[in-house]
PDB file of N, CA, C and O in Angstrom:
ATOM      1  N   UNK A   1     -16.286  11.645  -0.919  1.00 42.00           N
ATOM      2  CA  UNK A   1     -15.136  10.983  -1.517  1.00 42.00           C
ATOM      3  C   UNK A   1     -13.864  11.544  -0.879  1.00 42.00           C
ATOM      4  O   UNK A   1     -13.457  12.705  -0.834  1.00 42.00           O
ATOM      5  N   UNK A   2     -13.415  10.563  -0.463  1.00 50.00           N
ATOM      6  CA  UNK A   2     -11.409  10.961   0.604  1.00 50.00           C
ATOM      7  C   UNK A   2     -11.192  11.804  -1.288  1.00 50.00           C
ATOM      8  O   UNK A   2     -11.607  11.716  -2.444  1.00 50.00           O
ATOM      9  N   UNK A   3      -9.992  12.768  -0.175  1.00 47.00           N
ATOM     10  CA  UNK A   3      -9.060  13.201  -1.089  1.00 47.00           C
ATOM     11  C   UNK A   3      -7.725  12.569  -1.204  1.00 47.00           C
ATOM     12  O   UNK A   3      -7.056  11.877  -0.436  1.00 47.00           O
ATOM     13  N   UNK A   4      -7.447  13.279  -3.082  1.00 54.00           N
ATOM     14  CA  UNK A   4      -6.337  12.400  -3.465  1.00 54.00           C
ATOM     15  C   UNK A   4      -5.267  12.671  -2.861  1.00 54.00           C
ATOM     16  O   UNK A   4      -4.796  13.799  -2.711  1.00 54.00           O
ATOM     17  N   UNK A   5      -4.644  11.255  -2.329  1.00 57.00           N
ATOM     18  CA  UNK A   5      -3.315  11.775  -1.727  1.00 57.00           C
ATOM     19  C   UNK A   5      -2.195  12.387  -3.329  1.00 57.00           C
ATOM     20  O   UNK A   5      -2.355  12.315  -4.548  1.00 57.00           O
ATOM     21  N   UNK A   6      -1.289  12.862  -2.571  1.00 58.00           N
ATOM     22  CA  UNK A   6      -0.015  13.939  -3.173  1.00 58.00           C
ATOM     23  C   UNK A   6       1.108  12.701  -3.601  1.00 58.00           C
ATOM     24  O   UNK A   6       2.057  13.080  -4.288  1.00 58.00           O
ATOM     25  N   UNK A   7       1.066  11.689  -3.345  1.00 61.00           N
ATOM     26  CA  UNK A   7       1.692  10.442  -4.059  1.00 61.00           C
ATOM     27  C   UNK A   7       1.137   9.716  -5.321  1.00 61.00           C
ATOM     28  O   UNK A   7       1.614   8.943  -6.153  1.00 61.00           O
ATOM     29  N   UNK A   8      -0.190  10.350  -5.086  1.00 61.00           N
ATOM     30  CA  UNK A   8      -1.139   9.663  -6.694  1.00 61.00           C
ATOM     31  C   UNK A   8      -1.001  10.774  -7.677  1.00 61.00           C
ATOM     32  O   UNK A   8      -1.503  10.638  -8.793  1.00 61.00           O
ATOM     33  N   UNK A   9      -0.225  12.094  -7.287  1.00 67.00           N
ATOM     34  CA  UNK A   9      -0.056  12.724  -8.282  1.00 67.00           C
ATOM     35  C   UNK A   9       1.454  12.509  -9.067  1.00 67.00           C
ATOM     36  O   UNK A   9       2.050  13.414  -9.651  1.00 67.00           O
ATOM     37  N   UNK A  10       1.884  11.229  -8.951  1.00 68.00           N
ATOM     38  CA  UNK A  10       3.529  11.492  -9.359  1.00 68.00           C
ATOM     39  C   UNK A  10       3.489  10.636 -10.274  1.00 68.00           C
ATOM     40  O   UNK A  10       3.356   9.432 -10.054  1.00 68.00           O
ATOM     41  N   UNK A  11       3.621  11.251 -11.637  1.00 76.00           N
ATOM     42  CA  UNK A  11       3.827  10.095 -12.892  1.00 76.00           C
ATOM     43  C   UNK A  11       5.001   9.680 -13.173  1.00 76.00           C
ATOM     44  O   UNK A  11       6.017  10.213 -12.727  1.00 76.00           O
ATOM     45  N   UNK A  12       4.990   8.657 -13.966  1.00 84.00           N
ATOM     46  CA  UNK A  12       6.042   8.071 -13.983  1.00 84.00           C
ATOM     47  C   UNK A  12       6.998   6.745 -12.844  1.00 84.00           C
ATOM     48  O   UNK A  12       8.158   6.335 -12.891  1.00 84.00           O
ATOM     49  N   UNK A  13       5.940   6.451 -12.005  1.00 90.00           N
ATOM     50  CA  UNK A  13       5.884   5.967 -10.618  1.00 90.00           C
ATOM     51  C   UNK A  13       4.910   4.360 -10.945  1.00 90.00           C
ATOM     52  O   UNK A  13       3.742   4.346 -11.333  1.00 90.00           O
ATOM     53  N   UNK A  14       5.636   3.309 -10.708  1.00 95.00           N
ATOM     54  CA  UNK A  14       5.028   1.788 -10.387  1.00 95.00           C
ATOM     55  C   UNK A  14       4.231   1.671  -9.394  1.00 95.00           C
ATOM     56  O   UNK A  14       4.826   1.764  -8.320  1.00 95.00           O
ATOM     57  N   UNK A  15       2.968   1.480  -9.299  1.00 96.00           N
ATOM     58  CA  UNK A  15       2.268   1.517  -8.059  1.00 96.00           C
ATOM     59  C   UNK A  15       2.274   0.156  -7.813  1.00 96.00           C
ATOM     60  O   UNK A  15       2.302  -0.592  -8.791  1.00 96.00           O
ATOM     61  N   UNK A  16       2.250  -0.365  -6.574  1.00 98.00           N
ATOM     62  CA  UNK A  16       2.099  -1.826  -6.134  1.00 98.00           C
ATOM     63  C   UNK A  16       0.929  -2.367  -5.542  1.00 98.00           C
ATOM     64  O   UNK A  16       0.445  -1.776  -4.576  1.00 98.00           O
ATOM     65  N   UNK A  17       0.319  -3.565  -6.046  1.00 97.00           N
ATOM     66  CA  UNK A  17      -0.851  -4.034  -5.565  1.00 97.00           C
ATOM     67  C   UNK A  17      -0.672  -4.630  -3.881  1.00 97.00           C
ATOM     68  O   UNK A  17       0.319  -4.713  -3.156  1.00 97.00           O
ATOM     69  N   UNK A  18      -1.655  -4.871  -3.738  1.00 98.00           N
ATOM     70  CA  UNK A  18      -1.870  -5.906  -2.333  1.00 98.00           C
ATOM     71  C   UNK A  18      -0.945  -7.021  -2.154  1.00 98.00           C
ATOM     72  O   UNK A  18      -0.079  -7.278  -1.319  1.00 98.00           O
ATOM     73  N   UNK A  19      -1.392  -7.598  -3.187  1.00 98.00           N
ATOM     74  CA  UNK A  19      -0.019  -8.930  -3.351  1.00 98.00           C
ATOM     75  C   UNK A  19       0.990  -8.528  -3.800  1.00 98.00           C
ATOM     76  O   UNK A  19       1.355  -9.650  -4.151  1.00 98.00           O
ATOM     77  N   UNK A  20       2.000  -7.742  -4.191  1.00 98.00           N
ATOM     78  CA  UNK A  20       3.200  -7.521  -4.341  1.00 98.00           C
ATOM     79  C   UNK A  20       3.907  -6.983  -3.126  1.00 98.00           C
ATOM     80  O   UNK A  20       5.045  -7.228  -2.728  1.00 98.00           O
ATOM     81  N   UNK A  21       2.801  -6.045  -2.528  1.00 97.00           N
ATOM     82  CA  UNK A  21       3.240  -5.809  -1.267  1.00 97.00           C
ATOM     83  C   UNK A  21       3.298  -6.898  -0.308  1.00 97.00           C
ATOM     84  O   UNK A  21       4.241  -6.811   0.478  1.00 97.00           O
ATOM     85  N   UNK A  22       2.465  -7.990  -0.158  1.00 97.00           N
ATOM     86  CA  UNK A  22       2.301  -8.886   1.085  1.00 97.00           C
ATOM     87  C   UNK A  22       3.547  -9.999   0.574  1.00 97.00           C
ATOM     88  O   UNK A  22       4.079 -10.838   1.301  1.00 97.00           O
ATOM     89  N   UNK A  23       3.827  -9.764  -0.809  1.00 97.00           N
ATOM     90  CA  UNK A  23       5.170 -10.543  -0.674  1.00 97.00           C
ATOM     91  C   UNK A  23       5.814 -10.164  -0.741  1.00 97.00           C
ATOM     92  O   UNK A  23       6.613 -11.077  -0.947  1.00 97.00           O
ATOM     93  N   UNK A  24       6.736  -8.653  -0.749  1.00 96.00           N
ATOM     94  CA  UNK A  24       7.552  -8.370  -0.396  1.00 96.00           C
ATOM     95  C   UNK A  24       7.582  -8.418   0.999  1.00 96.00           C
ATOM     96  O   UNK A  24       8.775  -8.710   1.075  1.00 96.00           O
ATOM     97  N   UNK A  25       7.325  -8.379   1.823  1.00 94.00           N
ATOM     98  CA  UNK A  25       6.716  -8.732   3.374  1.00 94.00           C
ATOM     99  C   UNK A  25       6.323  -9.656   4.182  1.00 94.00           C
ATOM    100  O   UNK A  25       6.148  -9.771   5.395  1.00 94.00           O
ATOM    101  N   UNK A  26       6.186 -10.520   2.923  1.00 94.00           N
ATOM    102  CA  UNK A  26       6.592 -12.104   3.626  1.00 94.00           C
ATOM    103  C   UNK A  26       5.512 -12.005   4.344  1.00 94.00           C
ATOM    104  O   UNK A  26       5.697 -12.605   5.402  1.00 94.00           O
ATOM    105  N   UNK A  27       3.999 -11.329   4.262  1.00 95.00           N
ATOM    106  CA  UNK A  27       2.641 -11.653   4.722  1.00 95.00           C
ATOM    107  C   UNK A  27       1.817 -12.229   4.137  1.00 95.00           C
ATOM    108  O   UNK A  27       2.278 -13.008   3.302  1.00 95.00           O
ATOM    109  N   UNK A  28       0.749 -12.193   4.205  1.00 97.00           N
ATOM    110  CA  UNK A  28      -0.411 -12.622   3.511  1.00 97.00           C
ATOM    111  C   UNK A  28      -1.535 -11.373   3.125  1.00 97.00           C
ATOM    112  O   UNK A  28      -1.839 -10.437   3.864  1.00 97.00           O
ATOM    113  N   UNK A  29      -1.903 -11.567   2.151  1.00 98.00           N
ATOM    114  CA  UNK A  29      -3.065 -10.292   1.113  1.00 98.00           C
ATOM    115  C   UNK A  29      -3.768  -9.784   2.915  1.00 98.00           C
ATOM    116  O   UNK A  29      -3.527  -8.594   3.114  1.00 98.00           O
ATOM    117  N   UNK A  30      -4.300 -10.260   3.763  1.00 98.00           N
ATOM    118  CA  UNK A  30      -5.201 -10.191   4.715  1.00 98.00           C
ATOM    119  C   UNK A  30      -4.441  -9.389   5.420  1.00 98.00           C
ATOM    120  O   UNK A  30      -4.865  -8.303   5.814  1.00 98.00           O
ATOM    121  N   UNK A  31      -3.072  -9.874   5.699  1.00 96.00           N
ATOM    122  CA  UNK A  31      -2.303  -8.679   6.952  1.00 96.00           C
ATOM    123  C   UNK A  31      -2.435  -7.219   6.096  1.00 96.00           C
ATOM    124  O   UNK A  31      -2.865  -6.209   6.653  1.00 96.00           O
ATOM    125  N   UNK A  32      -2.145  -7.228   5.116  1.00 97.00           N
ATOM    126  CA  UNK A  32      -2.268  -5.802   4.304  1.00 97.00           C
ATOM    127  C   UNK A  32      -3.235  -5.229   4.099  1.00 97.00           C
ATOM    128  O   UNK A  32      -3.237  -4.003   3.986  1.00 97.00           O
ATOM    129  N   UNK A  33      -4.556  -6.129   3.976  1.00 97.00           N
ATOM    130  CA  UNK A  33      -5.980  -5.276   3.733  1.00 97.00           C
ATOM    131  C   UNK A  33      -6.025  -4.738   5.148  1.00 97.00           C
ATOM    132  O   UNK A  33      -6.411  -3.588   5.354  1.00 97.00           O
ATOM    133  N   UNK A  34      -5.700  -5.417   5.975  1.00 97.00           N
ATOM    134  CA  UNK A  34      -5.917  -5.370   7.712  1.00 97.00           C
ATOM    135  C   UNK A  34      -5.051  -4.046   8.247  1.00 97.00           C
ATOM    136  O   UNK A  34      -5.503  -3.302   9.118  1.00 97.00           O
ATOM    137  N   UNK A  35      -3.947  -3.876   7.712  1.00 96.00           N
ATOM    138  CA  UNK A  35      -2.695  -2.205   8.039  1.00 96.00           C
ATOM    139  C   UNK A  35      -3.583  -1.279   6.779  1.00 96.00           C
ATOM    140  O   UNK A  35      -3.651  -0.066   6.974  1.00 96.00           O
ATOM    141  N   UNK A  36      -4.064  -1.689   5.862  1.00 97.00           N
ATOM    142  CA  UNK A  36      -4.997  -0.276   4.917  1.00 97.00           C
ATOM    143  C   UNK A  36      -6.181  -0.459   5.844  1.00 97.00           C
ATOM    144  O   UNK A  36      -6.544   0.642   6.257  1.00 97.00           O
ATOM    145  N   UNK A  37      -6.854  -1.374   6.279  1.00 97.00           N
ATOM    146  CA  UNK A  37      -8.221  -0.698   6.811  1.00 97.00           C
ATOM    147  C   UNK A  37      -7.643   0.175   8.261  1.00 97.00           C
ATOM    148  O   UNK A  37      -7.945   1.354   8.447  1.00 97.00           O
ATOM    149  N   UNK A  38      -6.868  -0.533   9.120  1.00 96.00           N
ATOM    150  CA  UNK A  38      -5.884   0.517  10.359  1.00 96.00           C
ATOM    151  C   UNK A  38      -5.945   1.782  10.246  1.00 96.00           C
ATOM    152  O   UNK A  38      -6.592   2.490  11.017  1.00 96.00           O
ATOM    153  N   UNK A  39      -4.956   2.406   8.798  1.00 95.00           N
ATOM    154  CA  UNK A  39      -4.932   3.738   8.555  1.00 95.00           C
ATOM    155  C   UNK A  39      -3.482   3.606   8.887  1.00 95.00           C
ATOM    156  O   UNK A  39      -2.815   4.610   9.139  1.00 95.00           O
ATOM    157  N   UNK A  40      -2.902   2.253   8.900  1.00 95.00           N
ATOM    158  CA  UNK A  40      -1.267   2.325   8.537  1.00 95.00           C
ATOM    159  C   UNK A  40      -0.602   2.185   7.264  1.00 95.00           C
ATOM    160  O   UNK A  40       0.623   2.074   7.208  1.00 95.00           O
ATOM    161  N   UNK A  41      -1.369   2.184   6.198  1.00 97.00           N
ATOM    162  CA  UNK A  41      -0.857   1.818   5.150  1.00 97.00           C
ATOM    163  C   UNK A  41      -1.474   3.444   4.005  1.00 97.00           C
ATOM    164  O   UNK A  41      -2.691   3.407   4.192  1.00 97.00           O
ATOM    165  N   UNK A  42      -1.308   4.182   3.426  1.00 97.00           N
ATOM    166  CA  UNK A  42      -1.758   4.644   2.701  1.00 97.00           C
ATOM    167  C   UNK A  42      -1.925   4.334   1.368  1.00 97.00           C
ATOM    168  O   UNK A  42      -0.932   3.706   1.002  1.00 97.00           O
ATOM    169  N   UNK A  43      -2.756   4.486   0.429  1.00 97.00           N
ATOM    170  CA  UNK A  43      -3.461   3.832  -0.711  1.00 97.00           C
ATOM    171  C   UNK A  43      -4.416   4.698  -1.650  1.00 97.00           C
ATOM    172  O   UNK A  43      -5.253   5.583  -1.473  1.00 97.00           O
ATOM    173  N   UNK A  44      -3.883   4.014  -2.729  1.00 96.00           N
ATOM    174  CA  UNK A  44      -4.413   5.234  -3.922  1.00 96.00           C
ATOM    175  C   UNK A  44      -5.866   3.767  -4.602  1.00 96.00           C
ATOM    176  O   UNK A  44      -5.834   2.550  -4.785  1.00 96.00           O
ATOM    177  N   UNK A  45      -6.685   4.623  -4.720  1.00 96.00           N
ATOM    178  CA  UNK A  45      -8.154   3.674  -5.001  1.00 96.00           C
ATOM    179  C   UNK A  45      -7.896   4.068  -6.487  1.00 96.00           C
ATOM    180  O   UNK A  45      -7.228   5.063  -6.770  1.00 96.00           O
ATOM    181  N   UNK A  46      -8.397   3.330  -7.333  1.00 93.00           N
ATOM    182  CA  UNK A  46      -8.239   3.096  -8.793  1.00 93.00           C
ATOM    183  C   UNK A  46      -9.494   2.697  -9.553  1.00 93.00           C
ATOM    184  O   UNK A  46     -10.507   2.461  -8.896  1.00 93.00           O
ATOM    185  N   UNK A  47      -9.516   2.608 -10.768  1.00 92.00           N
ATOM    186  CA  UNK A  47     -10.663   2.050 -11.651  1.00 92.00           C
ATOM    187  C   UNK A  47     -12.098   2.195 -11.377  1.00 92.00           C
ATOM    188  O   UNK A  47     -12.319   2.476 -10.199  1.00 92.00           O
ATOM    189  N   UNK A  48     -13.113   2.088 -12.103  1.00 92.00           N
ATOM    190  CA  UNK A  48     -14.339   2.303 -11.812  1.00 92.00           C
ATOM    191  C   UNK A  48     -14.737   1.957 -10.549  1.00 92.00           C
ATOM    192  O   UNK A  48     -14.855   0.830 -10.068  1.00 92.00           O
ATOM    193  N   UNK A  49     -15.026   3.535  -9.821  1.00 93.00           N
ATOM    194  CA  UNK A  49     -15.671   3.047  -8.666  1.00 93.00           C
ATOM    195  C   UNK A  49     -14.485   3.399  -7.666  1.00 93.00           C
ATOM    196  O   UNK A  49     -15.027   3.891  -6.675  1.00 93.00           O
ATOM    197  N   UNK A  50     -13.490   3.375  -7.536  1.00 92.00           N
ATOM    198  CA  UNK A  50     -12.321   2.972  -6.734  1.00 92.00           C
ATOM    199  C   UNK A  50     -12.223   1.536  -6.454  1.00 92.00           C
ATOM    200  O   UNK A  50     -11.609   1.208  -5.439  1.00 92.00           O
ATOM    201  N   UNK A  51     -12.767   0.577  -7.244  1.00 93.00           N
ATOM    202  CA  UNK A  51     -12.434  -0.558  -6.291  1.00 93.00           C
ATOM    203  C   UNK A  51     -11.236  -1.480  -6.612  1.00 93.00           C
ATOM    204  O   UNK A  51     -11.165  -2.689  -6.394  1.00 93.00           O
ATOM    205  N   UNK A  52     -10.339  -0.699  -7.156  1.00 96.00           N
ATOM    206  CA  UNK A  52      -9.011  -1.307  -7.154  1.00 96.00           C
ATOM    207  C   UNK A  52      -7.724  -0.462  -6.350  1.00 96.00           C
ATOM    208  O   UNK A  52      -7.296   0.601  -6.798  1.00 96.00           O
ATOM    209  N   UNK A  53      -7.181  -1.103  -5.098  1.00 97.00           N
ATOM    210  CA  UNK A  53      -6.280  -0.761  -4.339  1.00 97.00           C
ATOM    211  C   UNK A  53      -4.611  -0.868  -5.060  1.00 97.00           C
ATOM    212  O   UNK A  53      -3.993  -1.833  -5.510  1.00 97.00           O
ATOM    213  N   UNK A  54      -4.260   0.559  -4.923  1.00 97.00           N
ATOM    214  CA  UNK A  54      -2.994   0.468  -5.329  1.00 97.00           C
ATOM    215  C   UNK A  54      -2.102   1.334  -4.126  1.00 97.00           C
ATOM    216  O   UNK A  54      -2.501   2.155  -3.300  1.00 97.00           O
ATOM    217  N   UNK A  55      -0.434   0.675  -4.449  1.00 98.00           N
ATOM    218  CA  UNK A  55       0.100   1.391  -2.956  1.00 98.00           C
ATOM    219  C   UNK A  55       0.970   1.565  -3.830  1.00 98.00           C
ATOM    220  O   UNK A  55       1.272   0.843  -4.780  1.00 98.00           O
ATOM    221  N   UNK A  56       1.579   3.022  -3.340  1.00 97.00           N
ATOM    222  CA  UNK A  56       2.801   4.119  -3.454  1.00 97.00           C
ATOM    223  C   UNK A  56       4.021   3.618  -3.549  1.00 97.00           C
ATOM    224  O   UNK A  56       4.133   3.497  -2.329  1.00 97.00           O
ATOM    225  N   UNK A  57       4.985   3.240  -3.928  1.00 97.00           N
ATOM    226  CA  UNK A  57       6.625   2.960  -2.748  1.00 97.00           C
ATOM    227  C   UNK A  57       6.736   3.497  -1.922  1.00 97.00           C
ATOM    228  O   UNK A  57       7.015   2.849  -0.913  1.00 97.00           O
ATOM    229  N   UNK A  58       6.596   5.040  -1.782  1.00 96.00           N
ATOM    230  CA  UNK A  58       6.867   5.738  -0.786  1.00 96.00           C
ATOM    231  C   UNK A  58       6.119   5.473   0.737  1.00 96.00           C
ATOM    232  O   UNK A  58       6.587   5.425   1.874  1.00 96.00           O
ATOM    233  N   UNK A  59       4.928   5.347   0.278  1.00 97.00           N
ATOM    234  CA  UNK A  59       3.933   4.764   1.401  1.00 97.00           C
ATOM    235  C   UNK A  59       4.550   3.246   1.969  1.00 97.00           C
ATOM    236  O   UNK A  59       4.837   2.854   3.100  1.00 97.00           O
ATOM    237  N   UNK A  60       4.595   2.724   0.876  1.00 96.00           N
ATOM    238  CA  UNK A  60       4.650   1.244   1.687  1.00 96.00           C
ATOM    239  C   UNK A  60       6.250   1.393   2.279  1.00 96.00           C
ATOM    240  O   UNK A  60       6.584   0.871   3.343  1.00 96.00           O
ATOM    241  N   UNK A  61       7.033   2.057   1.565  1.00 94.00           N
ATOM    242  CA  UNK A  61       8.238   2.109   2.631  1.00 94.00           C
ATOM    243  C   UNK A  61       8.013   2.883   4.085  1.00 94.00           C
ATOM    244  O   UNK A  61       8.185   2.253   5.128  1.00 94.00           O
ATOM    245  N   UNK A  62       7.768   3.755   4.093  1.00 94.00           N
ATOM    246  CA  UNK A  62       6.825   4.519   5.627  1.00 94.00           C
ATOM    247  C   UNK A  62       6.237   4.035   6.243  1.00 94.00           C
ATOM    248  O   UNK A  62       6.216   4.237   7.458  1.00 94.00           O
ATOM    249  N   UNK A  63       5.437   3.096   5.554  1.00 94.00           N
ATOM    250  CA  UNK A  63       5.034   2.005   6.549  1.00 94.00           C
ATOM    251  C   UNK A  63       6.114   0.763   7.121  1.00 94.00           C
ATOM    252  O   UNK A  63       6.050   0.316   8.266  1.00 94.00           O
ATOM    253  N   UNK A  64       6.912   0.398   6.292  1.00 93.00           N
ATOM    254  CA  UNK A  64       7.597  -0.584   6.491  1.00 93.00           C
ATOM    255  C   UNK A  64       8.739   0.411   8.168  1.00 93.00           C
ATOM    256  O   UNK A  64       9.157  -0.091   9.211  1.00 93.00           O
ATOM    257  N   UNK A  65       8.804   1.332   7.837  1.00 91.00           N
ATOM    258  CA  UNK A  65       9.599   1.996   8.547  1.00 91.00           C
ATOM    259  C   UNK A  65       8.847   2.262  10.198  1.00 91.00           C
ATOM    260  O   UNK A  65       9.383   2.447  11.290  1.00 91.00           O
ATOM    261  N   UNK A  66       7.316   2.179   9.771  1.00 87.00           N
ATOM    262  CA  UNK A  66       7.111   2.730  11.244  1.00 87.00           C
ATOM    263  C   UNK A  66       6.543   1.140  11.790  1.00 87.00           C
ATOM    264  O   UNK A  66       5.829   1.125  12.792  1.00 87.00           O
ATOM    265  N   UNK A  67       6.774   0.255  11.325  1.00 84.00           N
ATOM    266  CA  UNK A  67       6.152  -1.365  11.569  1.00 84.00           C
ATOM    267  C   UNK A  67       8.105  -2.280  12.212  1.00 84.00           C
ATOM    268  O   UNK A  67       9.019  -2.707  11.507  1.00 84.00           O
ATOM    269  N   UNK A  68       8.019  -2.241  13.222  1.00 62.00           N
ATOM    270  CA  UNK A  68       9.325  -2.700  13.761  1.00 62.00           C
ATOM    271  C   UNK A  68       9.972  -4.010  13.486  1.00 62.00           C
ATOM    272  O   UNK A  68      11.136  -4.405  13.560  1.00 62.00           O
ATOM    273  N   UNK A  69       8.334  -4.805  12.990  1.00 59.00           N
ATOM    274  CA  UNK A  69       8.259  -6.017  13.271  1.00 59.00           C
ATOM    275  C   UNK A  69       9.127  -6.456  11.832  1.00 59.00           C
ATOM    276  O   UNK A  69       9.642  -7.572  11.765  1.00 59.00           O
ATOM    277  N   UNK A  70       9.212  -5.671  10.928  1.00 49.00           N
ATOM    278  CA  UNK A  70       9.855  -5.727   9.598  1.00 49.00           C
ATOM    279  C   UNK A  70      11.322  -5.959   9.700  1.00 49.00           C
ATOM    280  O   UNK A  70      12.000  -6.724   9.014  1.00 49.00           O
ATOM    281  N   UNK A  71      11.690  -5.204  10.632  1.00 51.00           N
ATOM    282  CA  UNK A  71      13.573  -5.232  10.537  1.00 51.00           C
ATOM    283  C   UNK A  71      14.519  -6.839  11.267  1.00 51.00           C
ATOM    284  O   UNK A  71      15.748  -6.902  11.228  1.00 51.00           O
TER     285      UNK A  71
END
């Protein structure tokens, strides 16, 4: 089992799904599963099992920052 990233320890923090992210981004759910499977997106796994994907702000802004194609 990956270890927990140091962003899944911060309470008090909105985590954002797949689709909130791909529309803030003006993508589609697929470009985003596609930058988390990369290893450009970092992601906190959730609910039984992990099989619910949740993203950071902090992450998805870091990503937005190192993705050019955004600005």
């Amino acid at each position: 089992m990956p270890a927990k990233s140091k962003l899944a320890n911060d309470p008090g923090v909105r985590l954002k799904t797949v689709k909130e992210v791909a529309l803030e981004d003006n993508v589609s759910e697929k470009t985003v599963r596609r930058a988390i499977s990369a290893g450009l997106l970092e992601v906190i796994r959730v609910g039984p099992g992990g099989r619910l994907i949740r993203i950071h702000p902090e992450a998805h802004t870091a990503y937005r920052r190192r993705c050019s194609w955004q600005e």
